[in-house]
Coordinates of C-alpha atoms (C1' of nucleotides) in Angstrom, one line a residue:
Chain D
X1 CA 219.9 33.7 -72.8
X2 CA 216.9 31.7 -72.2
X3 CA 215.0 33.1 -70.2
X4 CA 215.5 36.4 -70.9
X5 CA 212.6 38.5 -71.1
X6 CA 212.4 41.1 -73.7
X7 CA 208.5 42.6 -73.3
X8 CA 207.8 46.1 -75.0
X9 CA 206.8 49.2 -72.4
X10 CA 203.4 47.8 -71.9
X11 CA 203.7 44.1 -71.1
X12 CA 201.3 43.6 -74.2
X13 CA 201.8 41.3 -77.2
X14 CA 204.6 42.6 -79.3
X15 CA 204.6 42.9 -82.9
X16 CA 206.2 44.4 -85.7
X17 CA 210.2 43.6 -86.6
X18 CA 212.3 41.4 -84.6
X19 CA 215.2 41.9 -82.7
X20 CA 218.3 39.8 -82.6
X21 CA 217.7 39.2 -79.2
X22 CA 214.0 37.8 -79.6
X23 CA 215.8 35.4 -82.4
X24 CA 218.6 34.1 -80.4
X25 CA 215.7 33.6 -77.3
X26 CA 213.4 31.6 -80.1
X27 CA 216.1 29.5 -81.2
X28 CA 216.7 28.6 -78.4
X29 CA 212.9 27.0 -77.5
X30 CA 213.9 25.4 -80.7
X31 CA 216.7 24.1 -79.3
X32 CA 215.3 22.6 -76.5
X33 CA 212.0 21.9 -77.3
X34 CA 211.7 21.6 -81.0
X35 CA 210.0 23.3 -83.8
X36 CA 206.5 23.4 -81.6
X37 CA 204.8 24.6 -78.5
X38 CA 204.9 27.9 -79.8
X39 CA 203.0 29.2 -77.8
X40 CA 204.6 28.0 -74.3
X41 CA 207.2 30.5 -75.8
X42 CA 205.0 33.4 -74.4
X43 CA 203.3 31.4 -71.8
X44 CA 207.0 30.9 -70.1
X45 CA 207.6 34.7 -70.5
X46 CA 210.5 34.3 -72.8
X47 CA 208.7 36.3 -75.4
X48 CA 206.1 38.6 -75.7
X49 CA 205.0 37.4 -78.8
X50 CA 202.0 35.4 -79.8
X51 CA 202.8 31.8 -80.8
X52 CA 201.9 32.0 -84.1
X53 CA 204.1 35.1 -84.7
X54 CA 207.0 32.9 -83.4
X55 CA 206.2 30.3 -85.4
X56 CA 206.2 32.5 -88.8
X57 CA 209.2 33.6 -87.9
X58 CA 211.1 30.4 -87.5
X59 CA 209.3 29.0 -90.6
X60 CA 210.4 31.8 -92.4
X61 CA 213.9 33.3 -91.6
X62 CA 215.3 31.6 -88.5
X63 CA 215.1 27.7 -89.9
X64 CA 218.1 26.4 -91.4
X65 CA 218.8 26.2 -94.4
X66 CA 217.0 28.5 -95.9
X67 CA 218.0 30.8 -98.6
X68 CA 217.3 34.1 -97.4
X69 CA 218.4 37.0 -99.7
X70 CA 218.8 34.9 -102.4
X71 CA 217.0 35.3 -105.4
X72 CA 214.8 32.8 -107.4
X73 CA 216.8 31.1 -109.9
X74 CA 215.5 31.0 -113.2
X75 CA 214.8 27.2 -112.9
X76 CA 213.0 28.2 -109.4
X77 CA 210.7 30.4 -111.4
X78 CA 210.0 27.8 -113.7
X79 CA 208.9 25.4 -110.7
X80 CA 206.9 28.2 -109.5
X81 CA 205.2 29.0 -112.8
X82 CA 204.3 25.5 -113.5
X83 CA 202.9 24.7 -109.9
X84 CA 201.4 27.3 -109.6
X85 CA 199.5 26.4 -112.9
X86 CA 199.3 22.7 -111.3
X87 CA 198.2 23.3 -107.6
X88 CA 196.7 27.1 -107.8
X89 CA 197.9 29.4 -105.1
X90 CA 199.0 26.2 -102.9
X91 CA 201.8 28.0 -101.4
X92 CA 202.8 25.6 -98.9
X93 CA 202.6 23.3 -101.1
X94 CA 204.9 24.7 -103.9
X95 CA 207.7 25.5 -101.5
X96 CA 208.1 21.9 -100.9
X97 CA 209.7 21.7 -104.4
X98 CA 211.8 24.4 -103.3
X99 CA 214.3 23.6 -101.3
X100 CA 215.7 26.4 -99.0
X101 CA 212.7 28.3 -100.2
X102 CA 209.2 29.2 -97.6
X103 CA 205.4 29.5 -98.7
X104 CA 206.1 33.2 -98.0
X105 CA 209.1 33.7 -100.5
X106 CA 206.9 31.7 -103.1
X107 CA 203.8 33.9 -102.2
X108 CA 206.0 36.9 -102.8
X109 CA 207.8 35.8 -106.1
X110 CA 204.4 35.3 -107.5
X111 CA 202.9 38.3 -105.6
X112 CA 205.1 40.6 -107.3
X113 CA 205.7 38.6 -110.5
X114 CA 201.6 39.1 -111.0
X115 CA 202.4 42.9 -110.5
X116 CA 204.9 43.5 -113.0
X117 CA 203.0 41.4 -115.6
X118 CA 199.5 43.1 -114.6
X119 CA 201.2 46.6 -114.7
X120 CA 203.0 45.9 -117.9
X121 CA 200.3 44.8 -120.1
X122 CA 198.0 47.2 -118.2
X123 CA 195.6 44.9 -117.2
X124 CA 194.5 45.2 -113.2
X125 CA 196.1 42.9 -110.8
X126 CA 194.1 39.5 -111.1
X127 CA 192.2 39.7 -108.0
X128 CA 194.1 37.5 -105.7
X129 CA 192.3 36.7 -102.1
X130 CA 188.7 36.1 -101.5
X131 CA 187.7 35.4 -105.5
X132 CA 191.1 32.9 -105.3
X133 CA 190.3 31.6 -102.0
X134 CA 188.0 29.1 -103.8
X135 CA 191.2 28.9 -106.4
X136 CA 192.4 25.6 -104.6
X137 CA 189.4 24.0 -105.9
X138 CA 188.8 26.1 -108.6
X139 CA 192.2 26.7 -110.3
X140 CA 191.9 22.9 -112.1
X141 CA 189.3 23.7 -113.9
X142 CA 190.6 27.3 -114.8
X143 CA 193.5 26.0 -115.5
X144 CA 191.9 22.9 -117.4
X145 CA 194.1 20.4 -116.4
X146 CA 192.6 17.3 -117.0
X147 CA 195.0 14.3 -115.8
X148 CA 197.9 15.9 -113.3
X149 CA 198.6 13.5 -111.2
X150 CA 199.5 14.8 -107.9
X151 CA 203.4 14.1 -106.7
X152 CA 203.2 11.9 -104.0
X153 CA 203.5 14.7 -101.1
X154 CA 203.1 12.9 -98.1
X155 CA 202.3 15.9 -96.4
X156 CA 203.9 19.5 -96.4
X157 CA 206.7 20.6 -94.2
X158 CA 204.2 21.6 -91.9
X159 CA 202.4 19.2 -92.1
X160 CA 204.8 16.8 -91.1
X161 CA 206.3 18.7 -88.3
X162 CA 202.4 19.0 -86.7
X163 CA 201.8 15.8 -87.4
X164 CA 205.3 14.1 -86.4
X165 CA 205.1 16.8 -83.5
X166 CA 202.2 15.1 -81.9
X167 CA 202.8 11.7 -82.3
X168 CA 206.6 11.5 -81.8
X169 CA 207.1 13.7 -78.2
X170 CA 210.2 11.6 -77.5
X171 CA 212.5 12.6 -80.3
X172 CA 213.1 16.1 -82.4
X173 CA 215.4 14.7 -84.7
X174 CA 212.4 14.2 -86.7
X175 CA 211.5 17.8 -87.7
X176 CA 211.0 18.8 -91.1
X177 CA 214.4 19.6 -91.5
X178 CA 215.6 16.4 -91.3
X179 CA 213.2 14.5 -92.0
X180 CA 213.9 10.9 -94.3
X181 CA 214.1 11.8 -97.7
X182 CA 211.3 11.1 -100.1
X183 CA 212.0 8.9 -103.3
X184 CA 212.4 11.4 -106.2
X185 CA 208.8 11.4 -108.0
X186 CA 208.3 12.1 -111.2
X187 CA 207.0 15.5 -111.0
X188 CA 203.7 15.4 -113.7
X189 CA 203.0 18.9 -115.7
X190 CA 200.8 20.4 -118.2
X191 CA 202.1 20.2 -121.2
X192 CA 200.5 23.0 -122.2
X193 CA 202.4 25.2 -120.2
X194 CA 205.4 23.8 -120.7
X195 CA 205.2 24.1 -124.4
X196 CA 204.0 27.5 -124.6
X197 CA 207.1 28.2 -122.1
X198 CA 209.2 26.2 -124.6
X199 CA 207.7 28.0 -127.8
X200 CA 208.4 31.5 -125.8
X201 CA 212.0 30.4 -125.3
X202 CA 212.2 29.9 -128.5
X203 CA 211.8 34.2 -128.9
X204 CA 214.2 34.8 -126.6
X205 CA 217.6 36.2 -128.0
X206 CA 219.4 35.5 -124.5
X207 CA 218.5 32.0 -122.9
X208 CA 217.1 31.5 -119.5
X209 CA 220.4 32.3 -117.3
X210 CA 222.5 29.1 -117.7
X211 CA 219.3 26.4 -117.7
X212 CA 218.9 24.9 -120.9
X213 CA 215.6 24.5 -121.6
X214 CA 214.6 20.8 -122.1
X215 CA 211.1 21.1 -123.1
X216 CA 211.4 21.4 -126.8
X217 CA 212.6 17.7 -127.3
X218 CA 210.0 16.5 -125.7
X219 CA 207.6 14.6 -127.2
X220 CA 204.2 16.1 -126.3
X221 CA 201.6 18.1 -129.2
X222 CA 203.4 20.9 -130.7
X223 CA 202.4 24.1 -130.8
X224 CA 203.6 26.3 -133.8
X225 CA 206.4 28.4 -132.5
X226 CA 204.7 31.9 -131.1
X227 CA 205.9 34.6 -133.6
X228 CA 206.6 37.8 -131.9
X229 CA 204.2 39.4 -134.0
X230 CA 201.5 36.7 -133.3
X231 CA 200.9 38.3 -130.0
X232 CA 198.9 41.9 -130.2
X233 CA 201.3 43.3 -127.6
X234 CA 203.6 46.3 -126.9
X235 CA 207.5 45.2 -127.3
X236 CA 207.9 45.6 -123.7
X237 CA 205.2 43.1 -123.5
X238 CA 206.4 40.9 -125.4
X239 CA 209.9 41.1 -123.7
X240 CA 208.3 40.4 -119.8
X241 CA 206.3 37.2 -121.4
X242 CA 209.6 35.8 -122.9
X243 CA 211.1 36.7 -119.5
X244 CA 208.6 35.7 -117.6
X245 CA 206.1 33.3 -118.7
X246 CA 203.6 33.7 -117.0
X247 CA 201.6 30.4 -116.1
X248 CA 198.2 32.2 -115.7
X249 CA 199.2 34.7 -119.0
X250 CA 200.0 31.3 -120.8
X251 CA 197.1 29.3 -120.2
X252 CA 195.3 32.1 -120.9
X253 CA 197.0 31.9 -124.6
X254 CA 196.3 28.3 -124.9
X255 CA 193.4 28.0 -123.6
X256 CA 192.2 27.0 -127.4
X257 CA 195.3 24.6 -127.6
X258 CA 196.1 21.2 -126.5
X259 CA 194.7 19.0 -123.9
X260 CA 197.4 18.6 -121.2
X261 CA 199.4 15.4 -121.5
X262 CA 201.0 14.0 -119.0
X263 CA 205.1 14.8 -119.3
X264 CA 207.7 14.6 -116.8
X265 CA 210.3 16.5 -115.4
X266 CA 213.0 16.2 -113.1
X267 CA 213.3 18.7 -111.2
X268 CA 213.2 18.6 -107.6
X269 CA 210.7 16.7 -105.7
X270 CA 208.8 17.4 -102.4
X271 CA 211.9 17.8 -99.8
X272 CA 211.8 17.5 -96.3
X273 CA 215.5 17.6 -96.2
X274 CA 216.9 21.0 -97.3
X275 CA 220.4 20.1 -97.3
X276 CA 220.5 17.3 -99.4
X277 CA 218.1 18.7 -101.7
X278 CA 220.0 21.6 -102.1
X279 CA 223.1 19.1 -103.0
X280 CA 221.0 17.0 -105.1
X281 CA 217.2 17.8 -105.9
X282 CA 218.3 21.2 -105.8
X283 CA 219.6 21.4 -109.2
X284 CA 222.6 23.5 -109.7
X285 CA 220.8 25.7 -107.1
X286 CA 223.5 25.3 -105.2
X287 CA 225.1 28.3 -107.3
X288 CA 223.3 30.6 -105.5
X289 CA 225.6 32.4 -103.0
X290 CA 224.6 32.2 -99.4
X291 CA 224.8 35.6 -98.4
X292 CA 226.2 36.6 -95.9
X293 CA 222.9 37.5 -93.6
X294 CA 221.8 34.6 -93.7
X295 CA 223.8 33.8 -90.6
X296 CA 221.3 30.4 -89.9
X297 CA 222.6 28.9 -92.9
X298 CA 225.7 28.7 -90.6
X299 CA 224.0 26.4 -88.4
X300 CA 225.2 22.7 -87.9
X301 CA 223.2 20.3 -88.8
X302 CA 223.7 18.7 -85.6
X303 CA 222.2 21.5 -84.1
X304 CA 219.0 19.8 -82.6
X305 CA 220.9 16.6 -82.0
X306 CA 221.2 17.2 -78.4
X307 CA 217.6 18.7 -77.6
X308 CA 215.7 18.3 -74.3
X309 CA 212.6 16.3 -74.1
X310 CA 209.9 18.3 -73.9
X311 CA 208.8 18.8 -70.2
X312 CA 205.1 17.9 -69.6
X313 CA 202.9 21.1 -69.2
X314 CA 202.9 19.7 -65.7
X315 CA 206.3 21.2 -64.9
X316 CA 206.0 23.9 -66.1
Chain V
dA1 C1' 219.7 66.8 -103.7
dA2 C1' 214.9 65.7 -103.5
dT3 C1' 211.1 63.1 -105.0
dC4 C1' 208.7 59.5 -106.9
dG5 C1' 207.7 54.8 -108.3
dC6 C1' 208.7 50.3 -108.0
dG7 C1' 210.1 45.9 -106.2
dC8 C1' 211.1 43.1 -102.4
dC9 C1' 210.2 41.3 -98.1
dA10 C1' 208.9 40.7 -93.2
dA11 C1' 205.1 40.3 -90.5
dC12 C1' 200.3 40.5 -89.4
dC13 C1' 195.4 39.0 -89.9
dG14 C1' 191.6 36.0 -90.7
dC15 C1' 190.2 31.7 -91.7
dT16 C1' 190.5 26.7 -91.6
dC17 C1' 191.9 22.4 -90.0
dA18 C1' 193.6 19.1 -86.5
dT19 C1' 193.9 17.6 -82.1
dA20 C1' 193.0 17.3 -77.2
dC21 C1' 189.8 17.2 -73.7
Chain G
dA1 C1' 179.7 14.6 -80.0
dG2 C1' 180.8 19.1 -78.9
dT3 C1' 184.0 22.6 -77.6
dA4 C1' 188.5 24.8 -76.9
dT5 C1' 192.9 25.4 -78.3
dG6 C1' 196.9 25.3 -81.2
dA7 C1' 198.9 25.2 -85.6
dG8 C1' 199.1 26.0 -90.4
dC9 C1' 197.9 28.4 -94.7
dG10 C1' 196.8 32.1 -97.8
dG11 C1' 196.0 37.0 -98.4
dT12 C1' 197.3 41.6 -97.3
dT13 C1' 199.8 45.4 -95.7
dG14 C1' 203.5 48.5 -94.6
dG15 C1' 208.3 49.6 -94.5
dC16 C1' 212.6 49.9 -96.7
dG17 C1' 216.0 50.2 -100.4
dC18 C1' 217.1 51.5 -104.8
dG19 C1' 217.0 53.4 -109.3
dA20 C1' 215.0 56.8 -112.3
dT21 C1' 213.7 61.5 -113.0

DNA sequence: AATCGCGCCAACCGCTCATAC
DNA sequence: AGTATGAGCGGTTGGCGCGAT
């Protein structure tokens, strides 16, 4: 298969969905090469697709492990909320505490999560790119968090595999996939959030799928139990916050309430290792069937074990 | 049965950052 | 030190499926 050319009518860059073929020629340059050089895949004439389109789409659907088609958990959304309240819209970031999951499933949770709210309590969308481009700076401070301590990321999945990608041109066994684990940190959140979302449990008549909630025994500032009524919104309203927290909707409640303090979860760390966080860090994720589309998930583990050294540009 | 609205998701674009030269 | 190139990240868009009407 490699090798195999599969250019549109033009010869031009191709875009738009891709075929099984295009995968199974991609995964293979993975196989041999590694996660990287992604753009040698179009410079070889395997694919006519720009480097950074094959990258995205290994990152986001062709990498093992991942857990395509399956939906957030309700203790994913949780992770989400409260990161998302920690880090602003660090994408990238946030996945790392999601095993299985990309910086484009998280973007899209939240993407559409934002809509639902937004439509529901008929407010417009919050405006999400250029005024939030500066949110990675400026999210802190609207989100007045005073002491998070960040979790000791070494670097993002990306990160590593650029980074091990250049200095390590000997060995792919390294890639993000499987690289070492990290030591479980102690994940720090705003209290805040965490006790409006325990408070807002509290209204719910059905709990949060089958995650018990832990927050309300711990020992942070309480903050009197949200009354149904307390809240100057429509029933439906009320039912989407209790079903959905929101981190942004929140903070926005408590933004007269506590200080953060520092409390700690335990819920899965930065992972760099899919499959064991999925057995571990995951966190009874694991209940989430693999579906059956998500053919990668398939893929041995040993599946890089036997990849070619990269040849030099030389011999090309 | 047709239409509409909505949610989800894959993929692209633009920008930034890192690295090589 | 400056420039070119590649890679990564975040935002946006468009298509598809599905349920409601």
């Amino acid at each position: 298969m490699a090798g195999k050319r599969l250019y549109d009518e033009m010869g031009e860059i191709k875009k738009g969905p891709w075929k099984v073929e295009e995968d199974e020629v991609l995964i293979n340059h993975v196989k041999k090469y590694g996660p990287r050089d992604w753009s040698s895949v179009r410079s070889k004439g395997l694919l006519q697709r720009t480097g950074k389109s094959c990258r995205l789409r290994w990152v986001n659907k062709l990498r093992p492990n991942l857990k395509n088609g399956v939906k957030f958990s309700a203790e994913e959304e949780r992770v989400v909320i409260e990161l998302q309240g920690q880090f602003g819209n660090k994408w990238a970031r946030i996945a790392t505490y999601l095993p299985g999951r990309t910086d484009n499933d998280v973007k899209n949770f939240w993407s559409s999560r934002q809509k639902r709210l937004a439509r529901i309590l008929h407010t417009p969308t919050p405006p999400s790119s250029k005024s939030q481009k500066k949110s990675g700076k400026q999210v802190a401070a609207l989100h007045q968090v005073p002491t998070l301590e960040a979790p000791k990321l070494s670097s993002s999945t990306e990160e590593e595999s650029s980074s091990k990608a250049q200095s390590c041109s000997s060995s792919y066994i390294d890639y993000p996939e499987t690289i070492k684990m990290v030591p479980l940190p102690e994940l720090v959140l705003n209290s805040n959030l965490l006790s409006f979302e325990a408070n807002i449990l509290q209204l719910e008549s059905s709990p949060v799928e089958n995650k018990p909630c832990p927050e309300p025994q711990l020992d942070f500032p309480q903050i009197a139990p949200l009354q149904a009524d307390d809240l100057p919104l429509t029933l439906e309203s009320q039912e989407v916050i209790t079903t959905f927290g929101d981190a942004n909707f929140l903070n926005a409640l408590a933004s007269h309430a506590y200080a953060s303090e520092i409390v700690q979860l335990p819920y899965a760390s930065p992972c760099f290792e899919p499959e064991r966080c999925c057995q571990n860090g995951g966190q009874g994720e694991d209940e989430n069937p693999v579906t059956p589309d998500s053919f990668i998930d398939d893929f041995p583990m040993d599946m890089f074990d036997h990849i070619e050294p990269l040849p030099s540009p030389s011999e090309w």
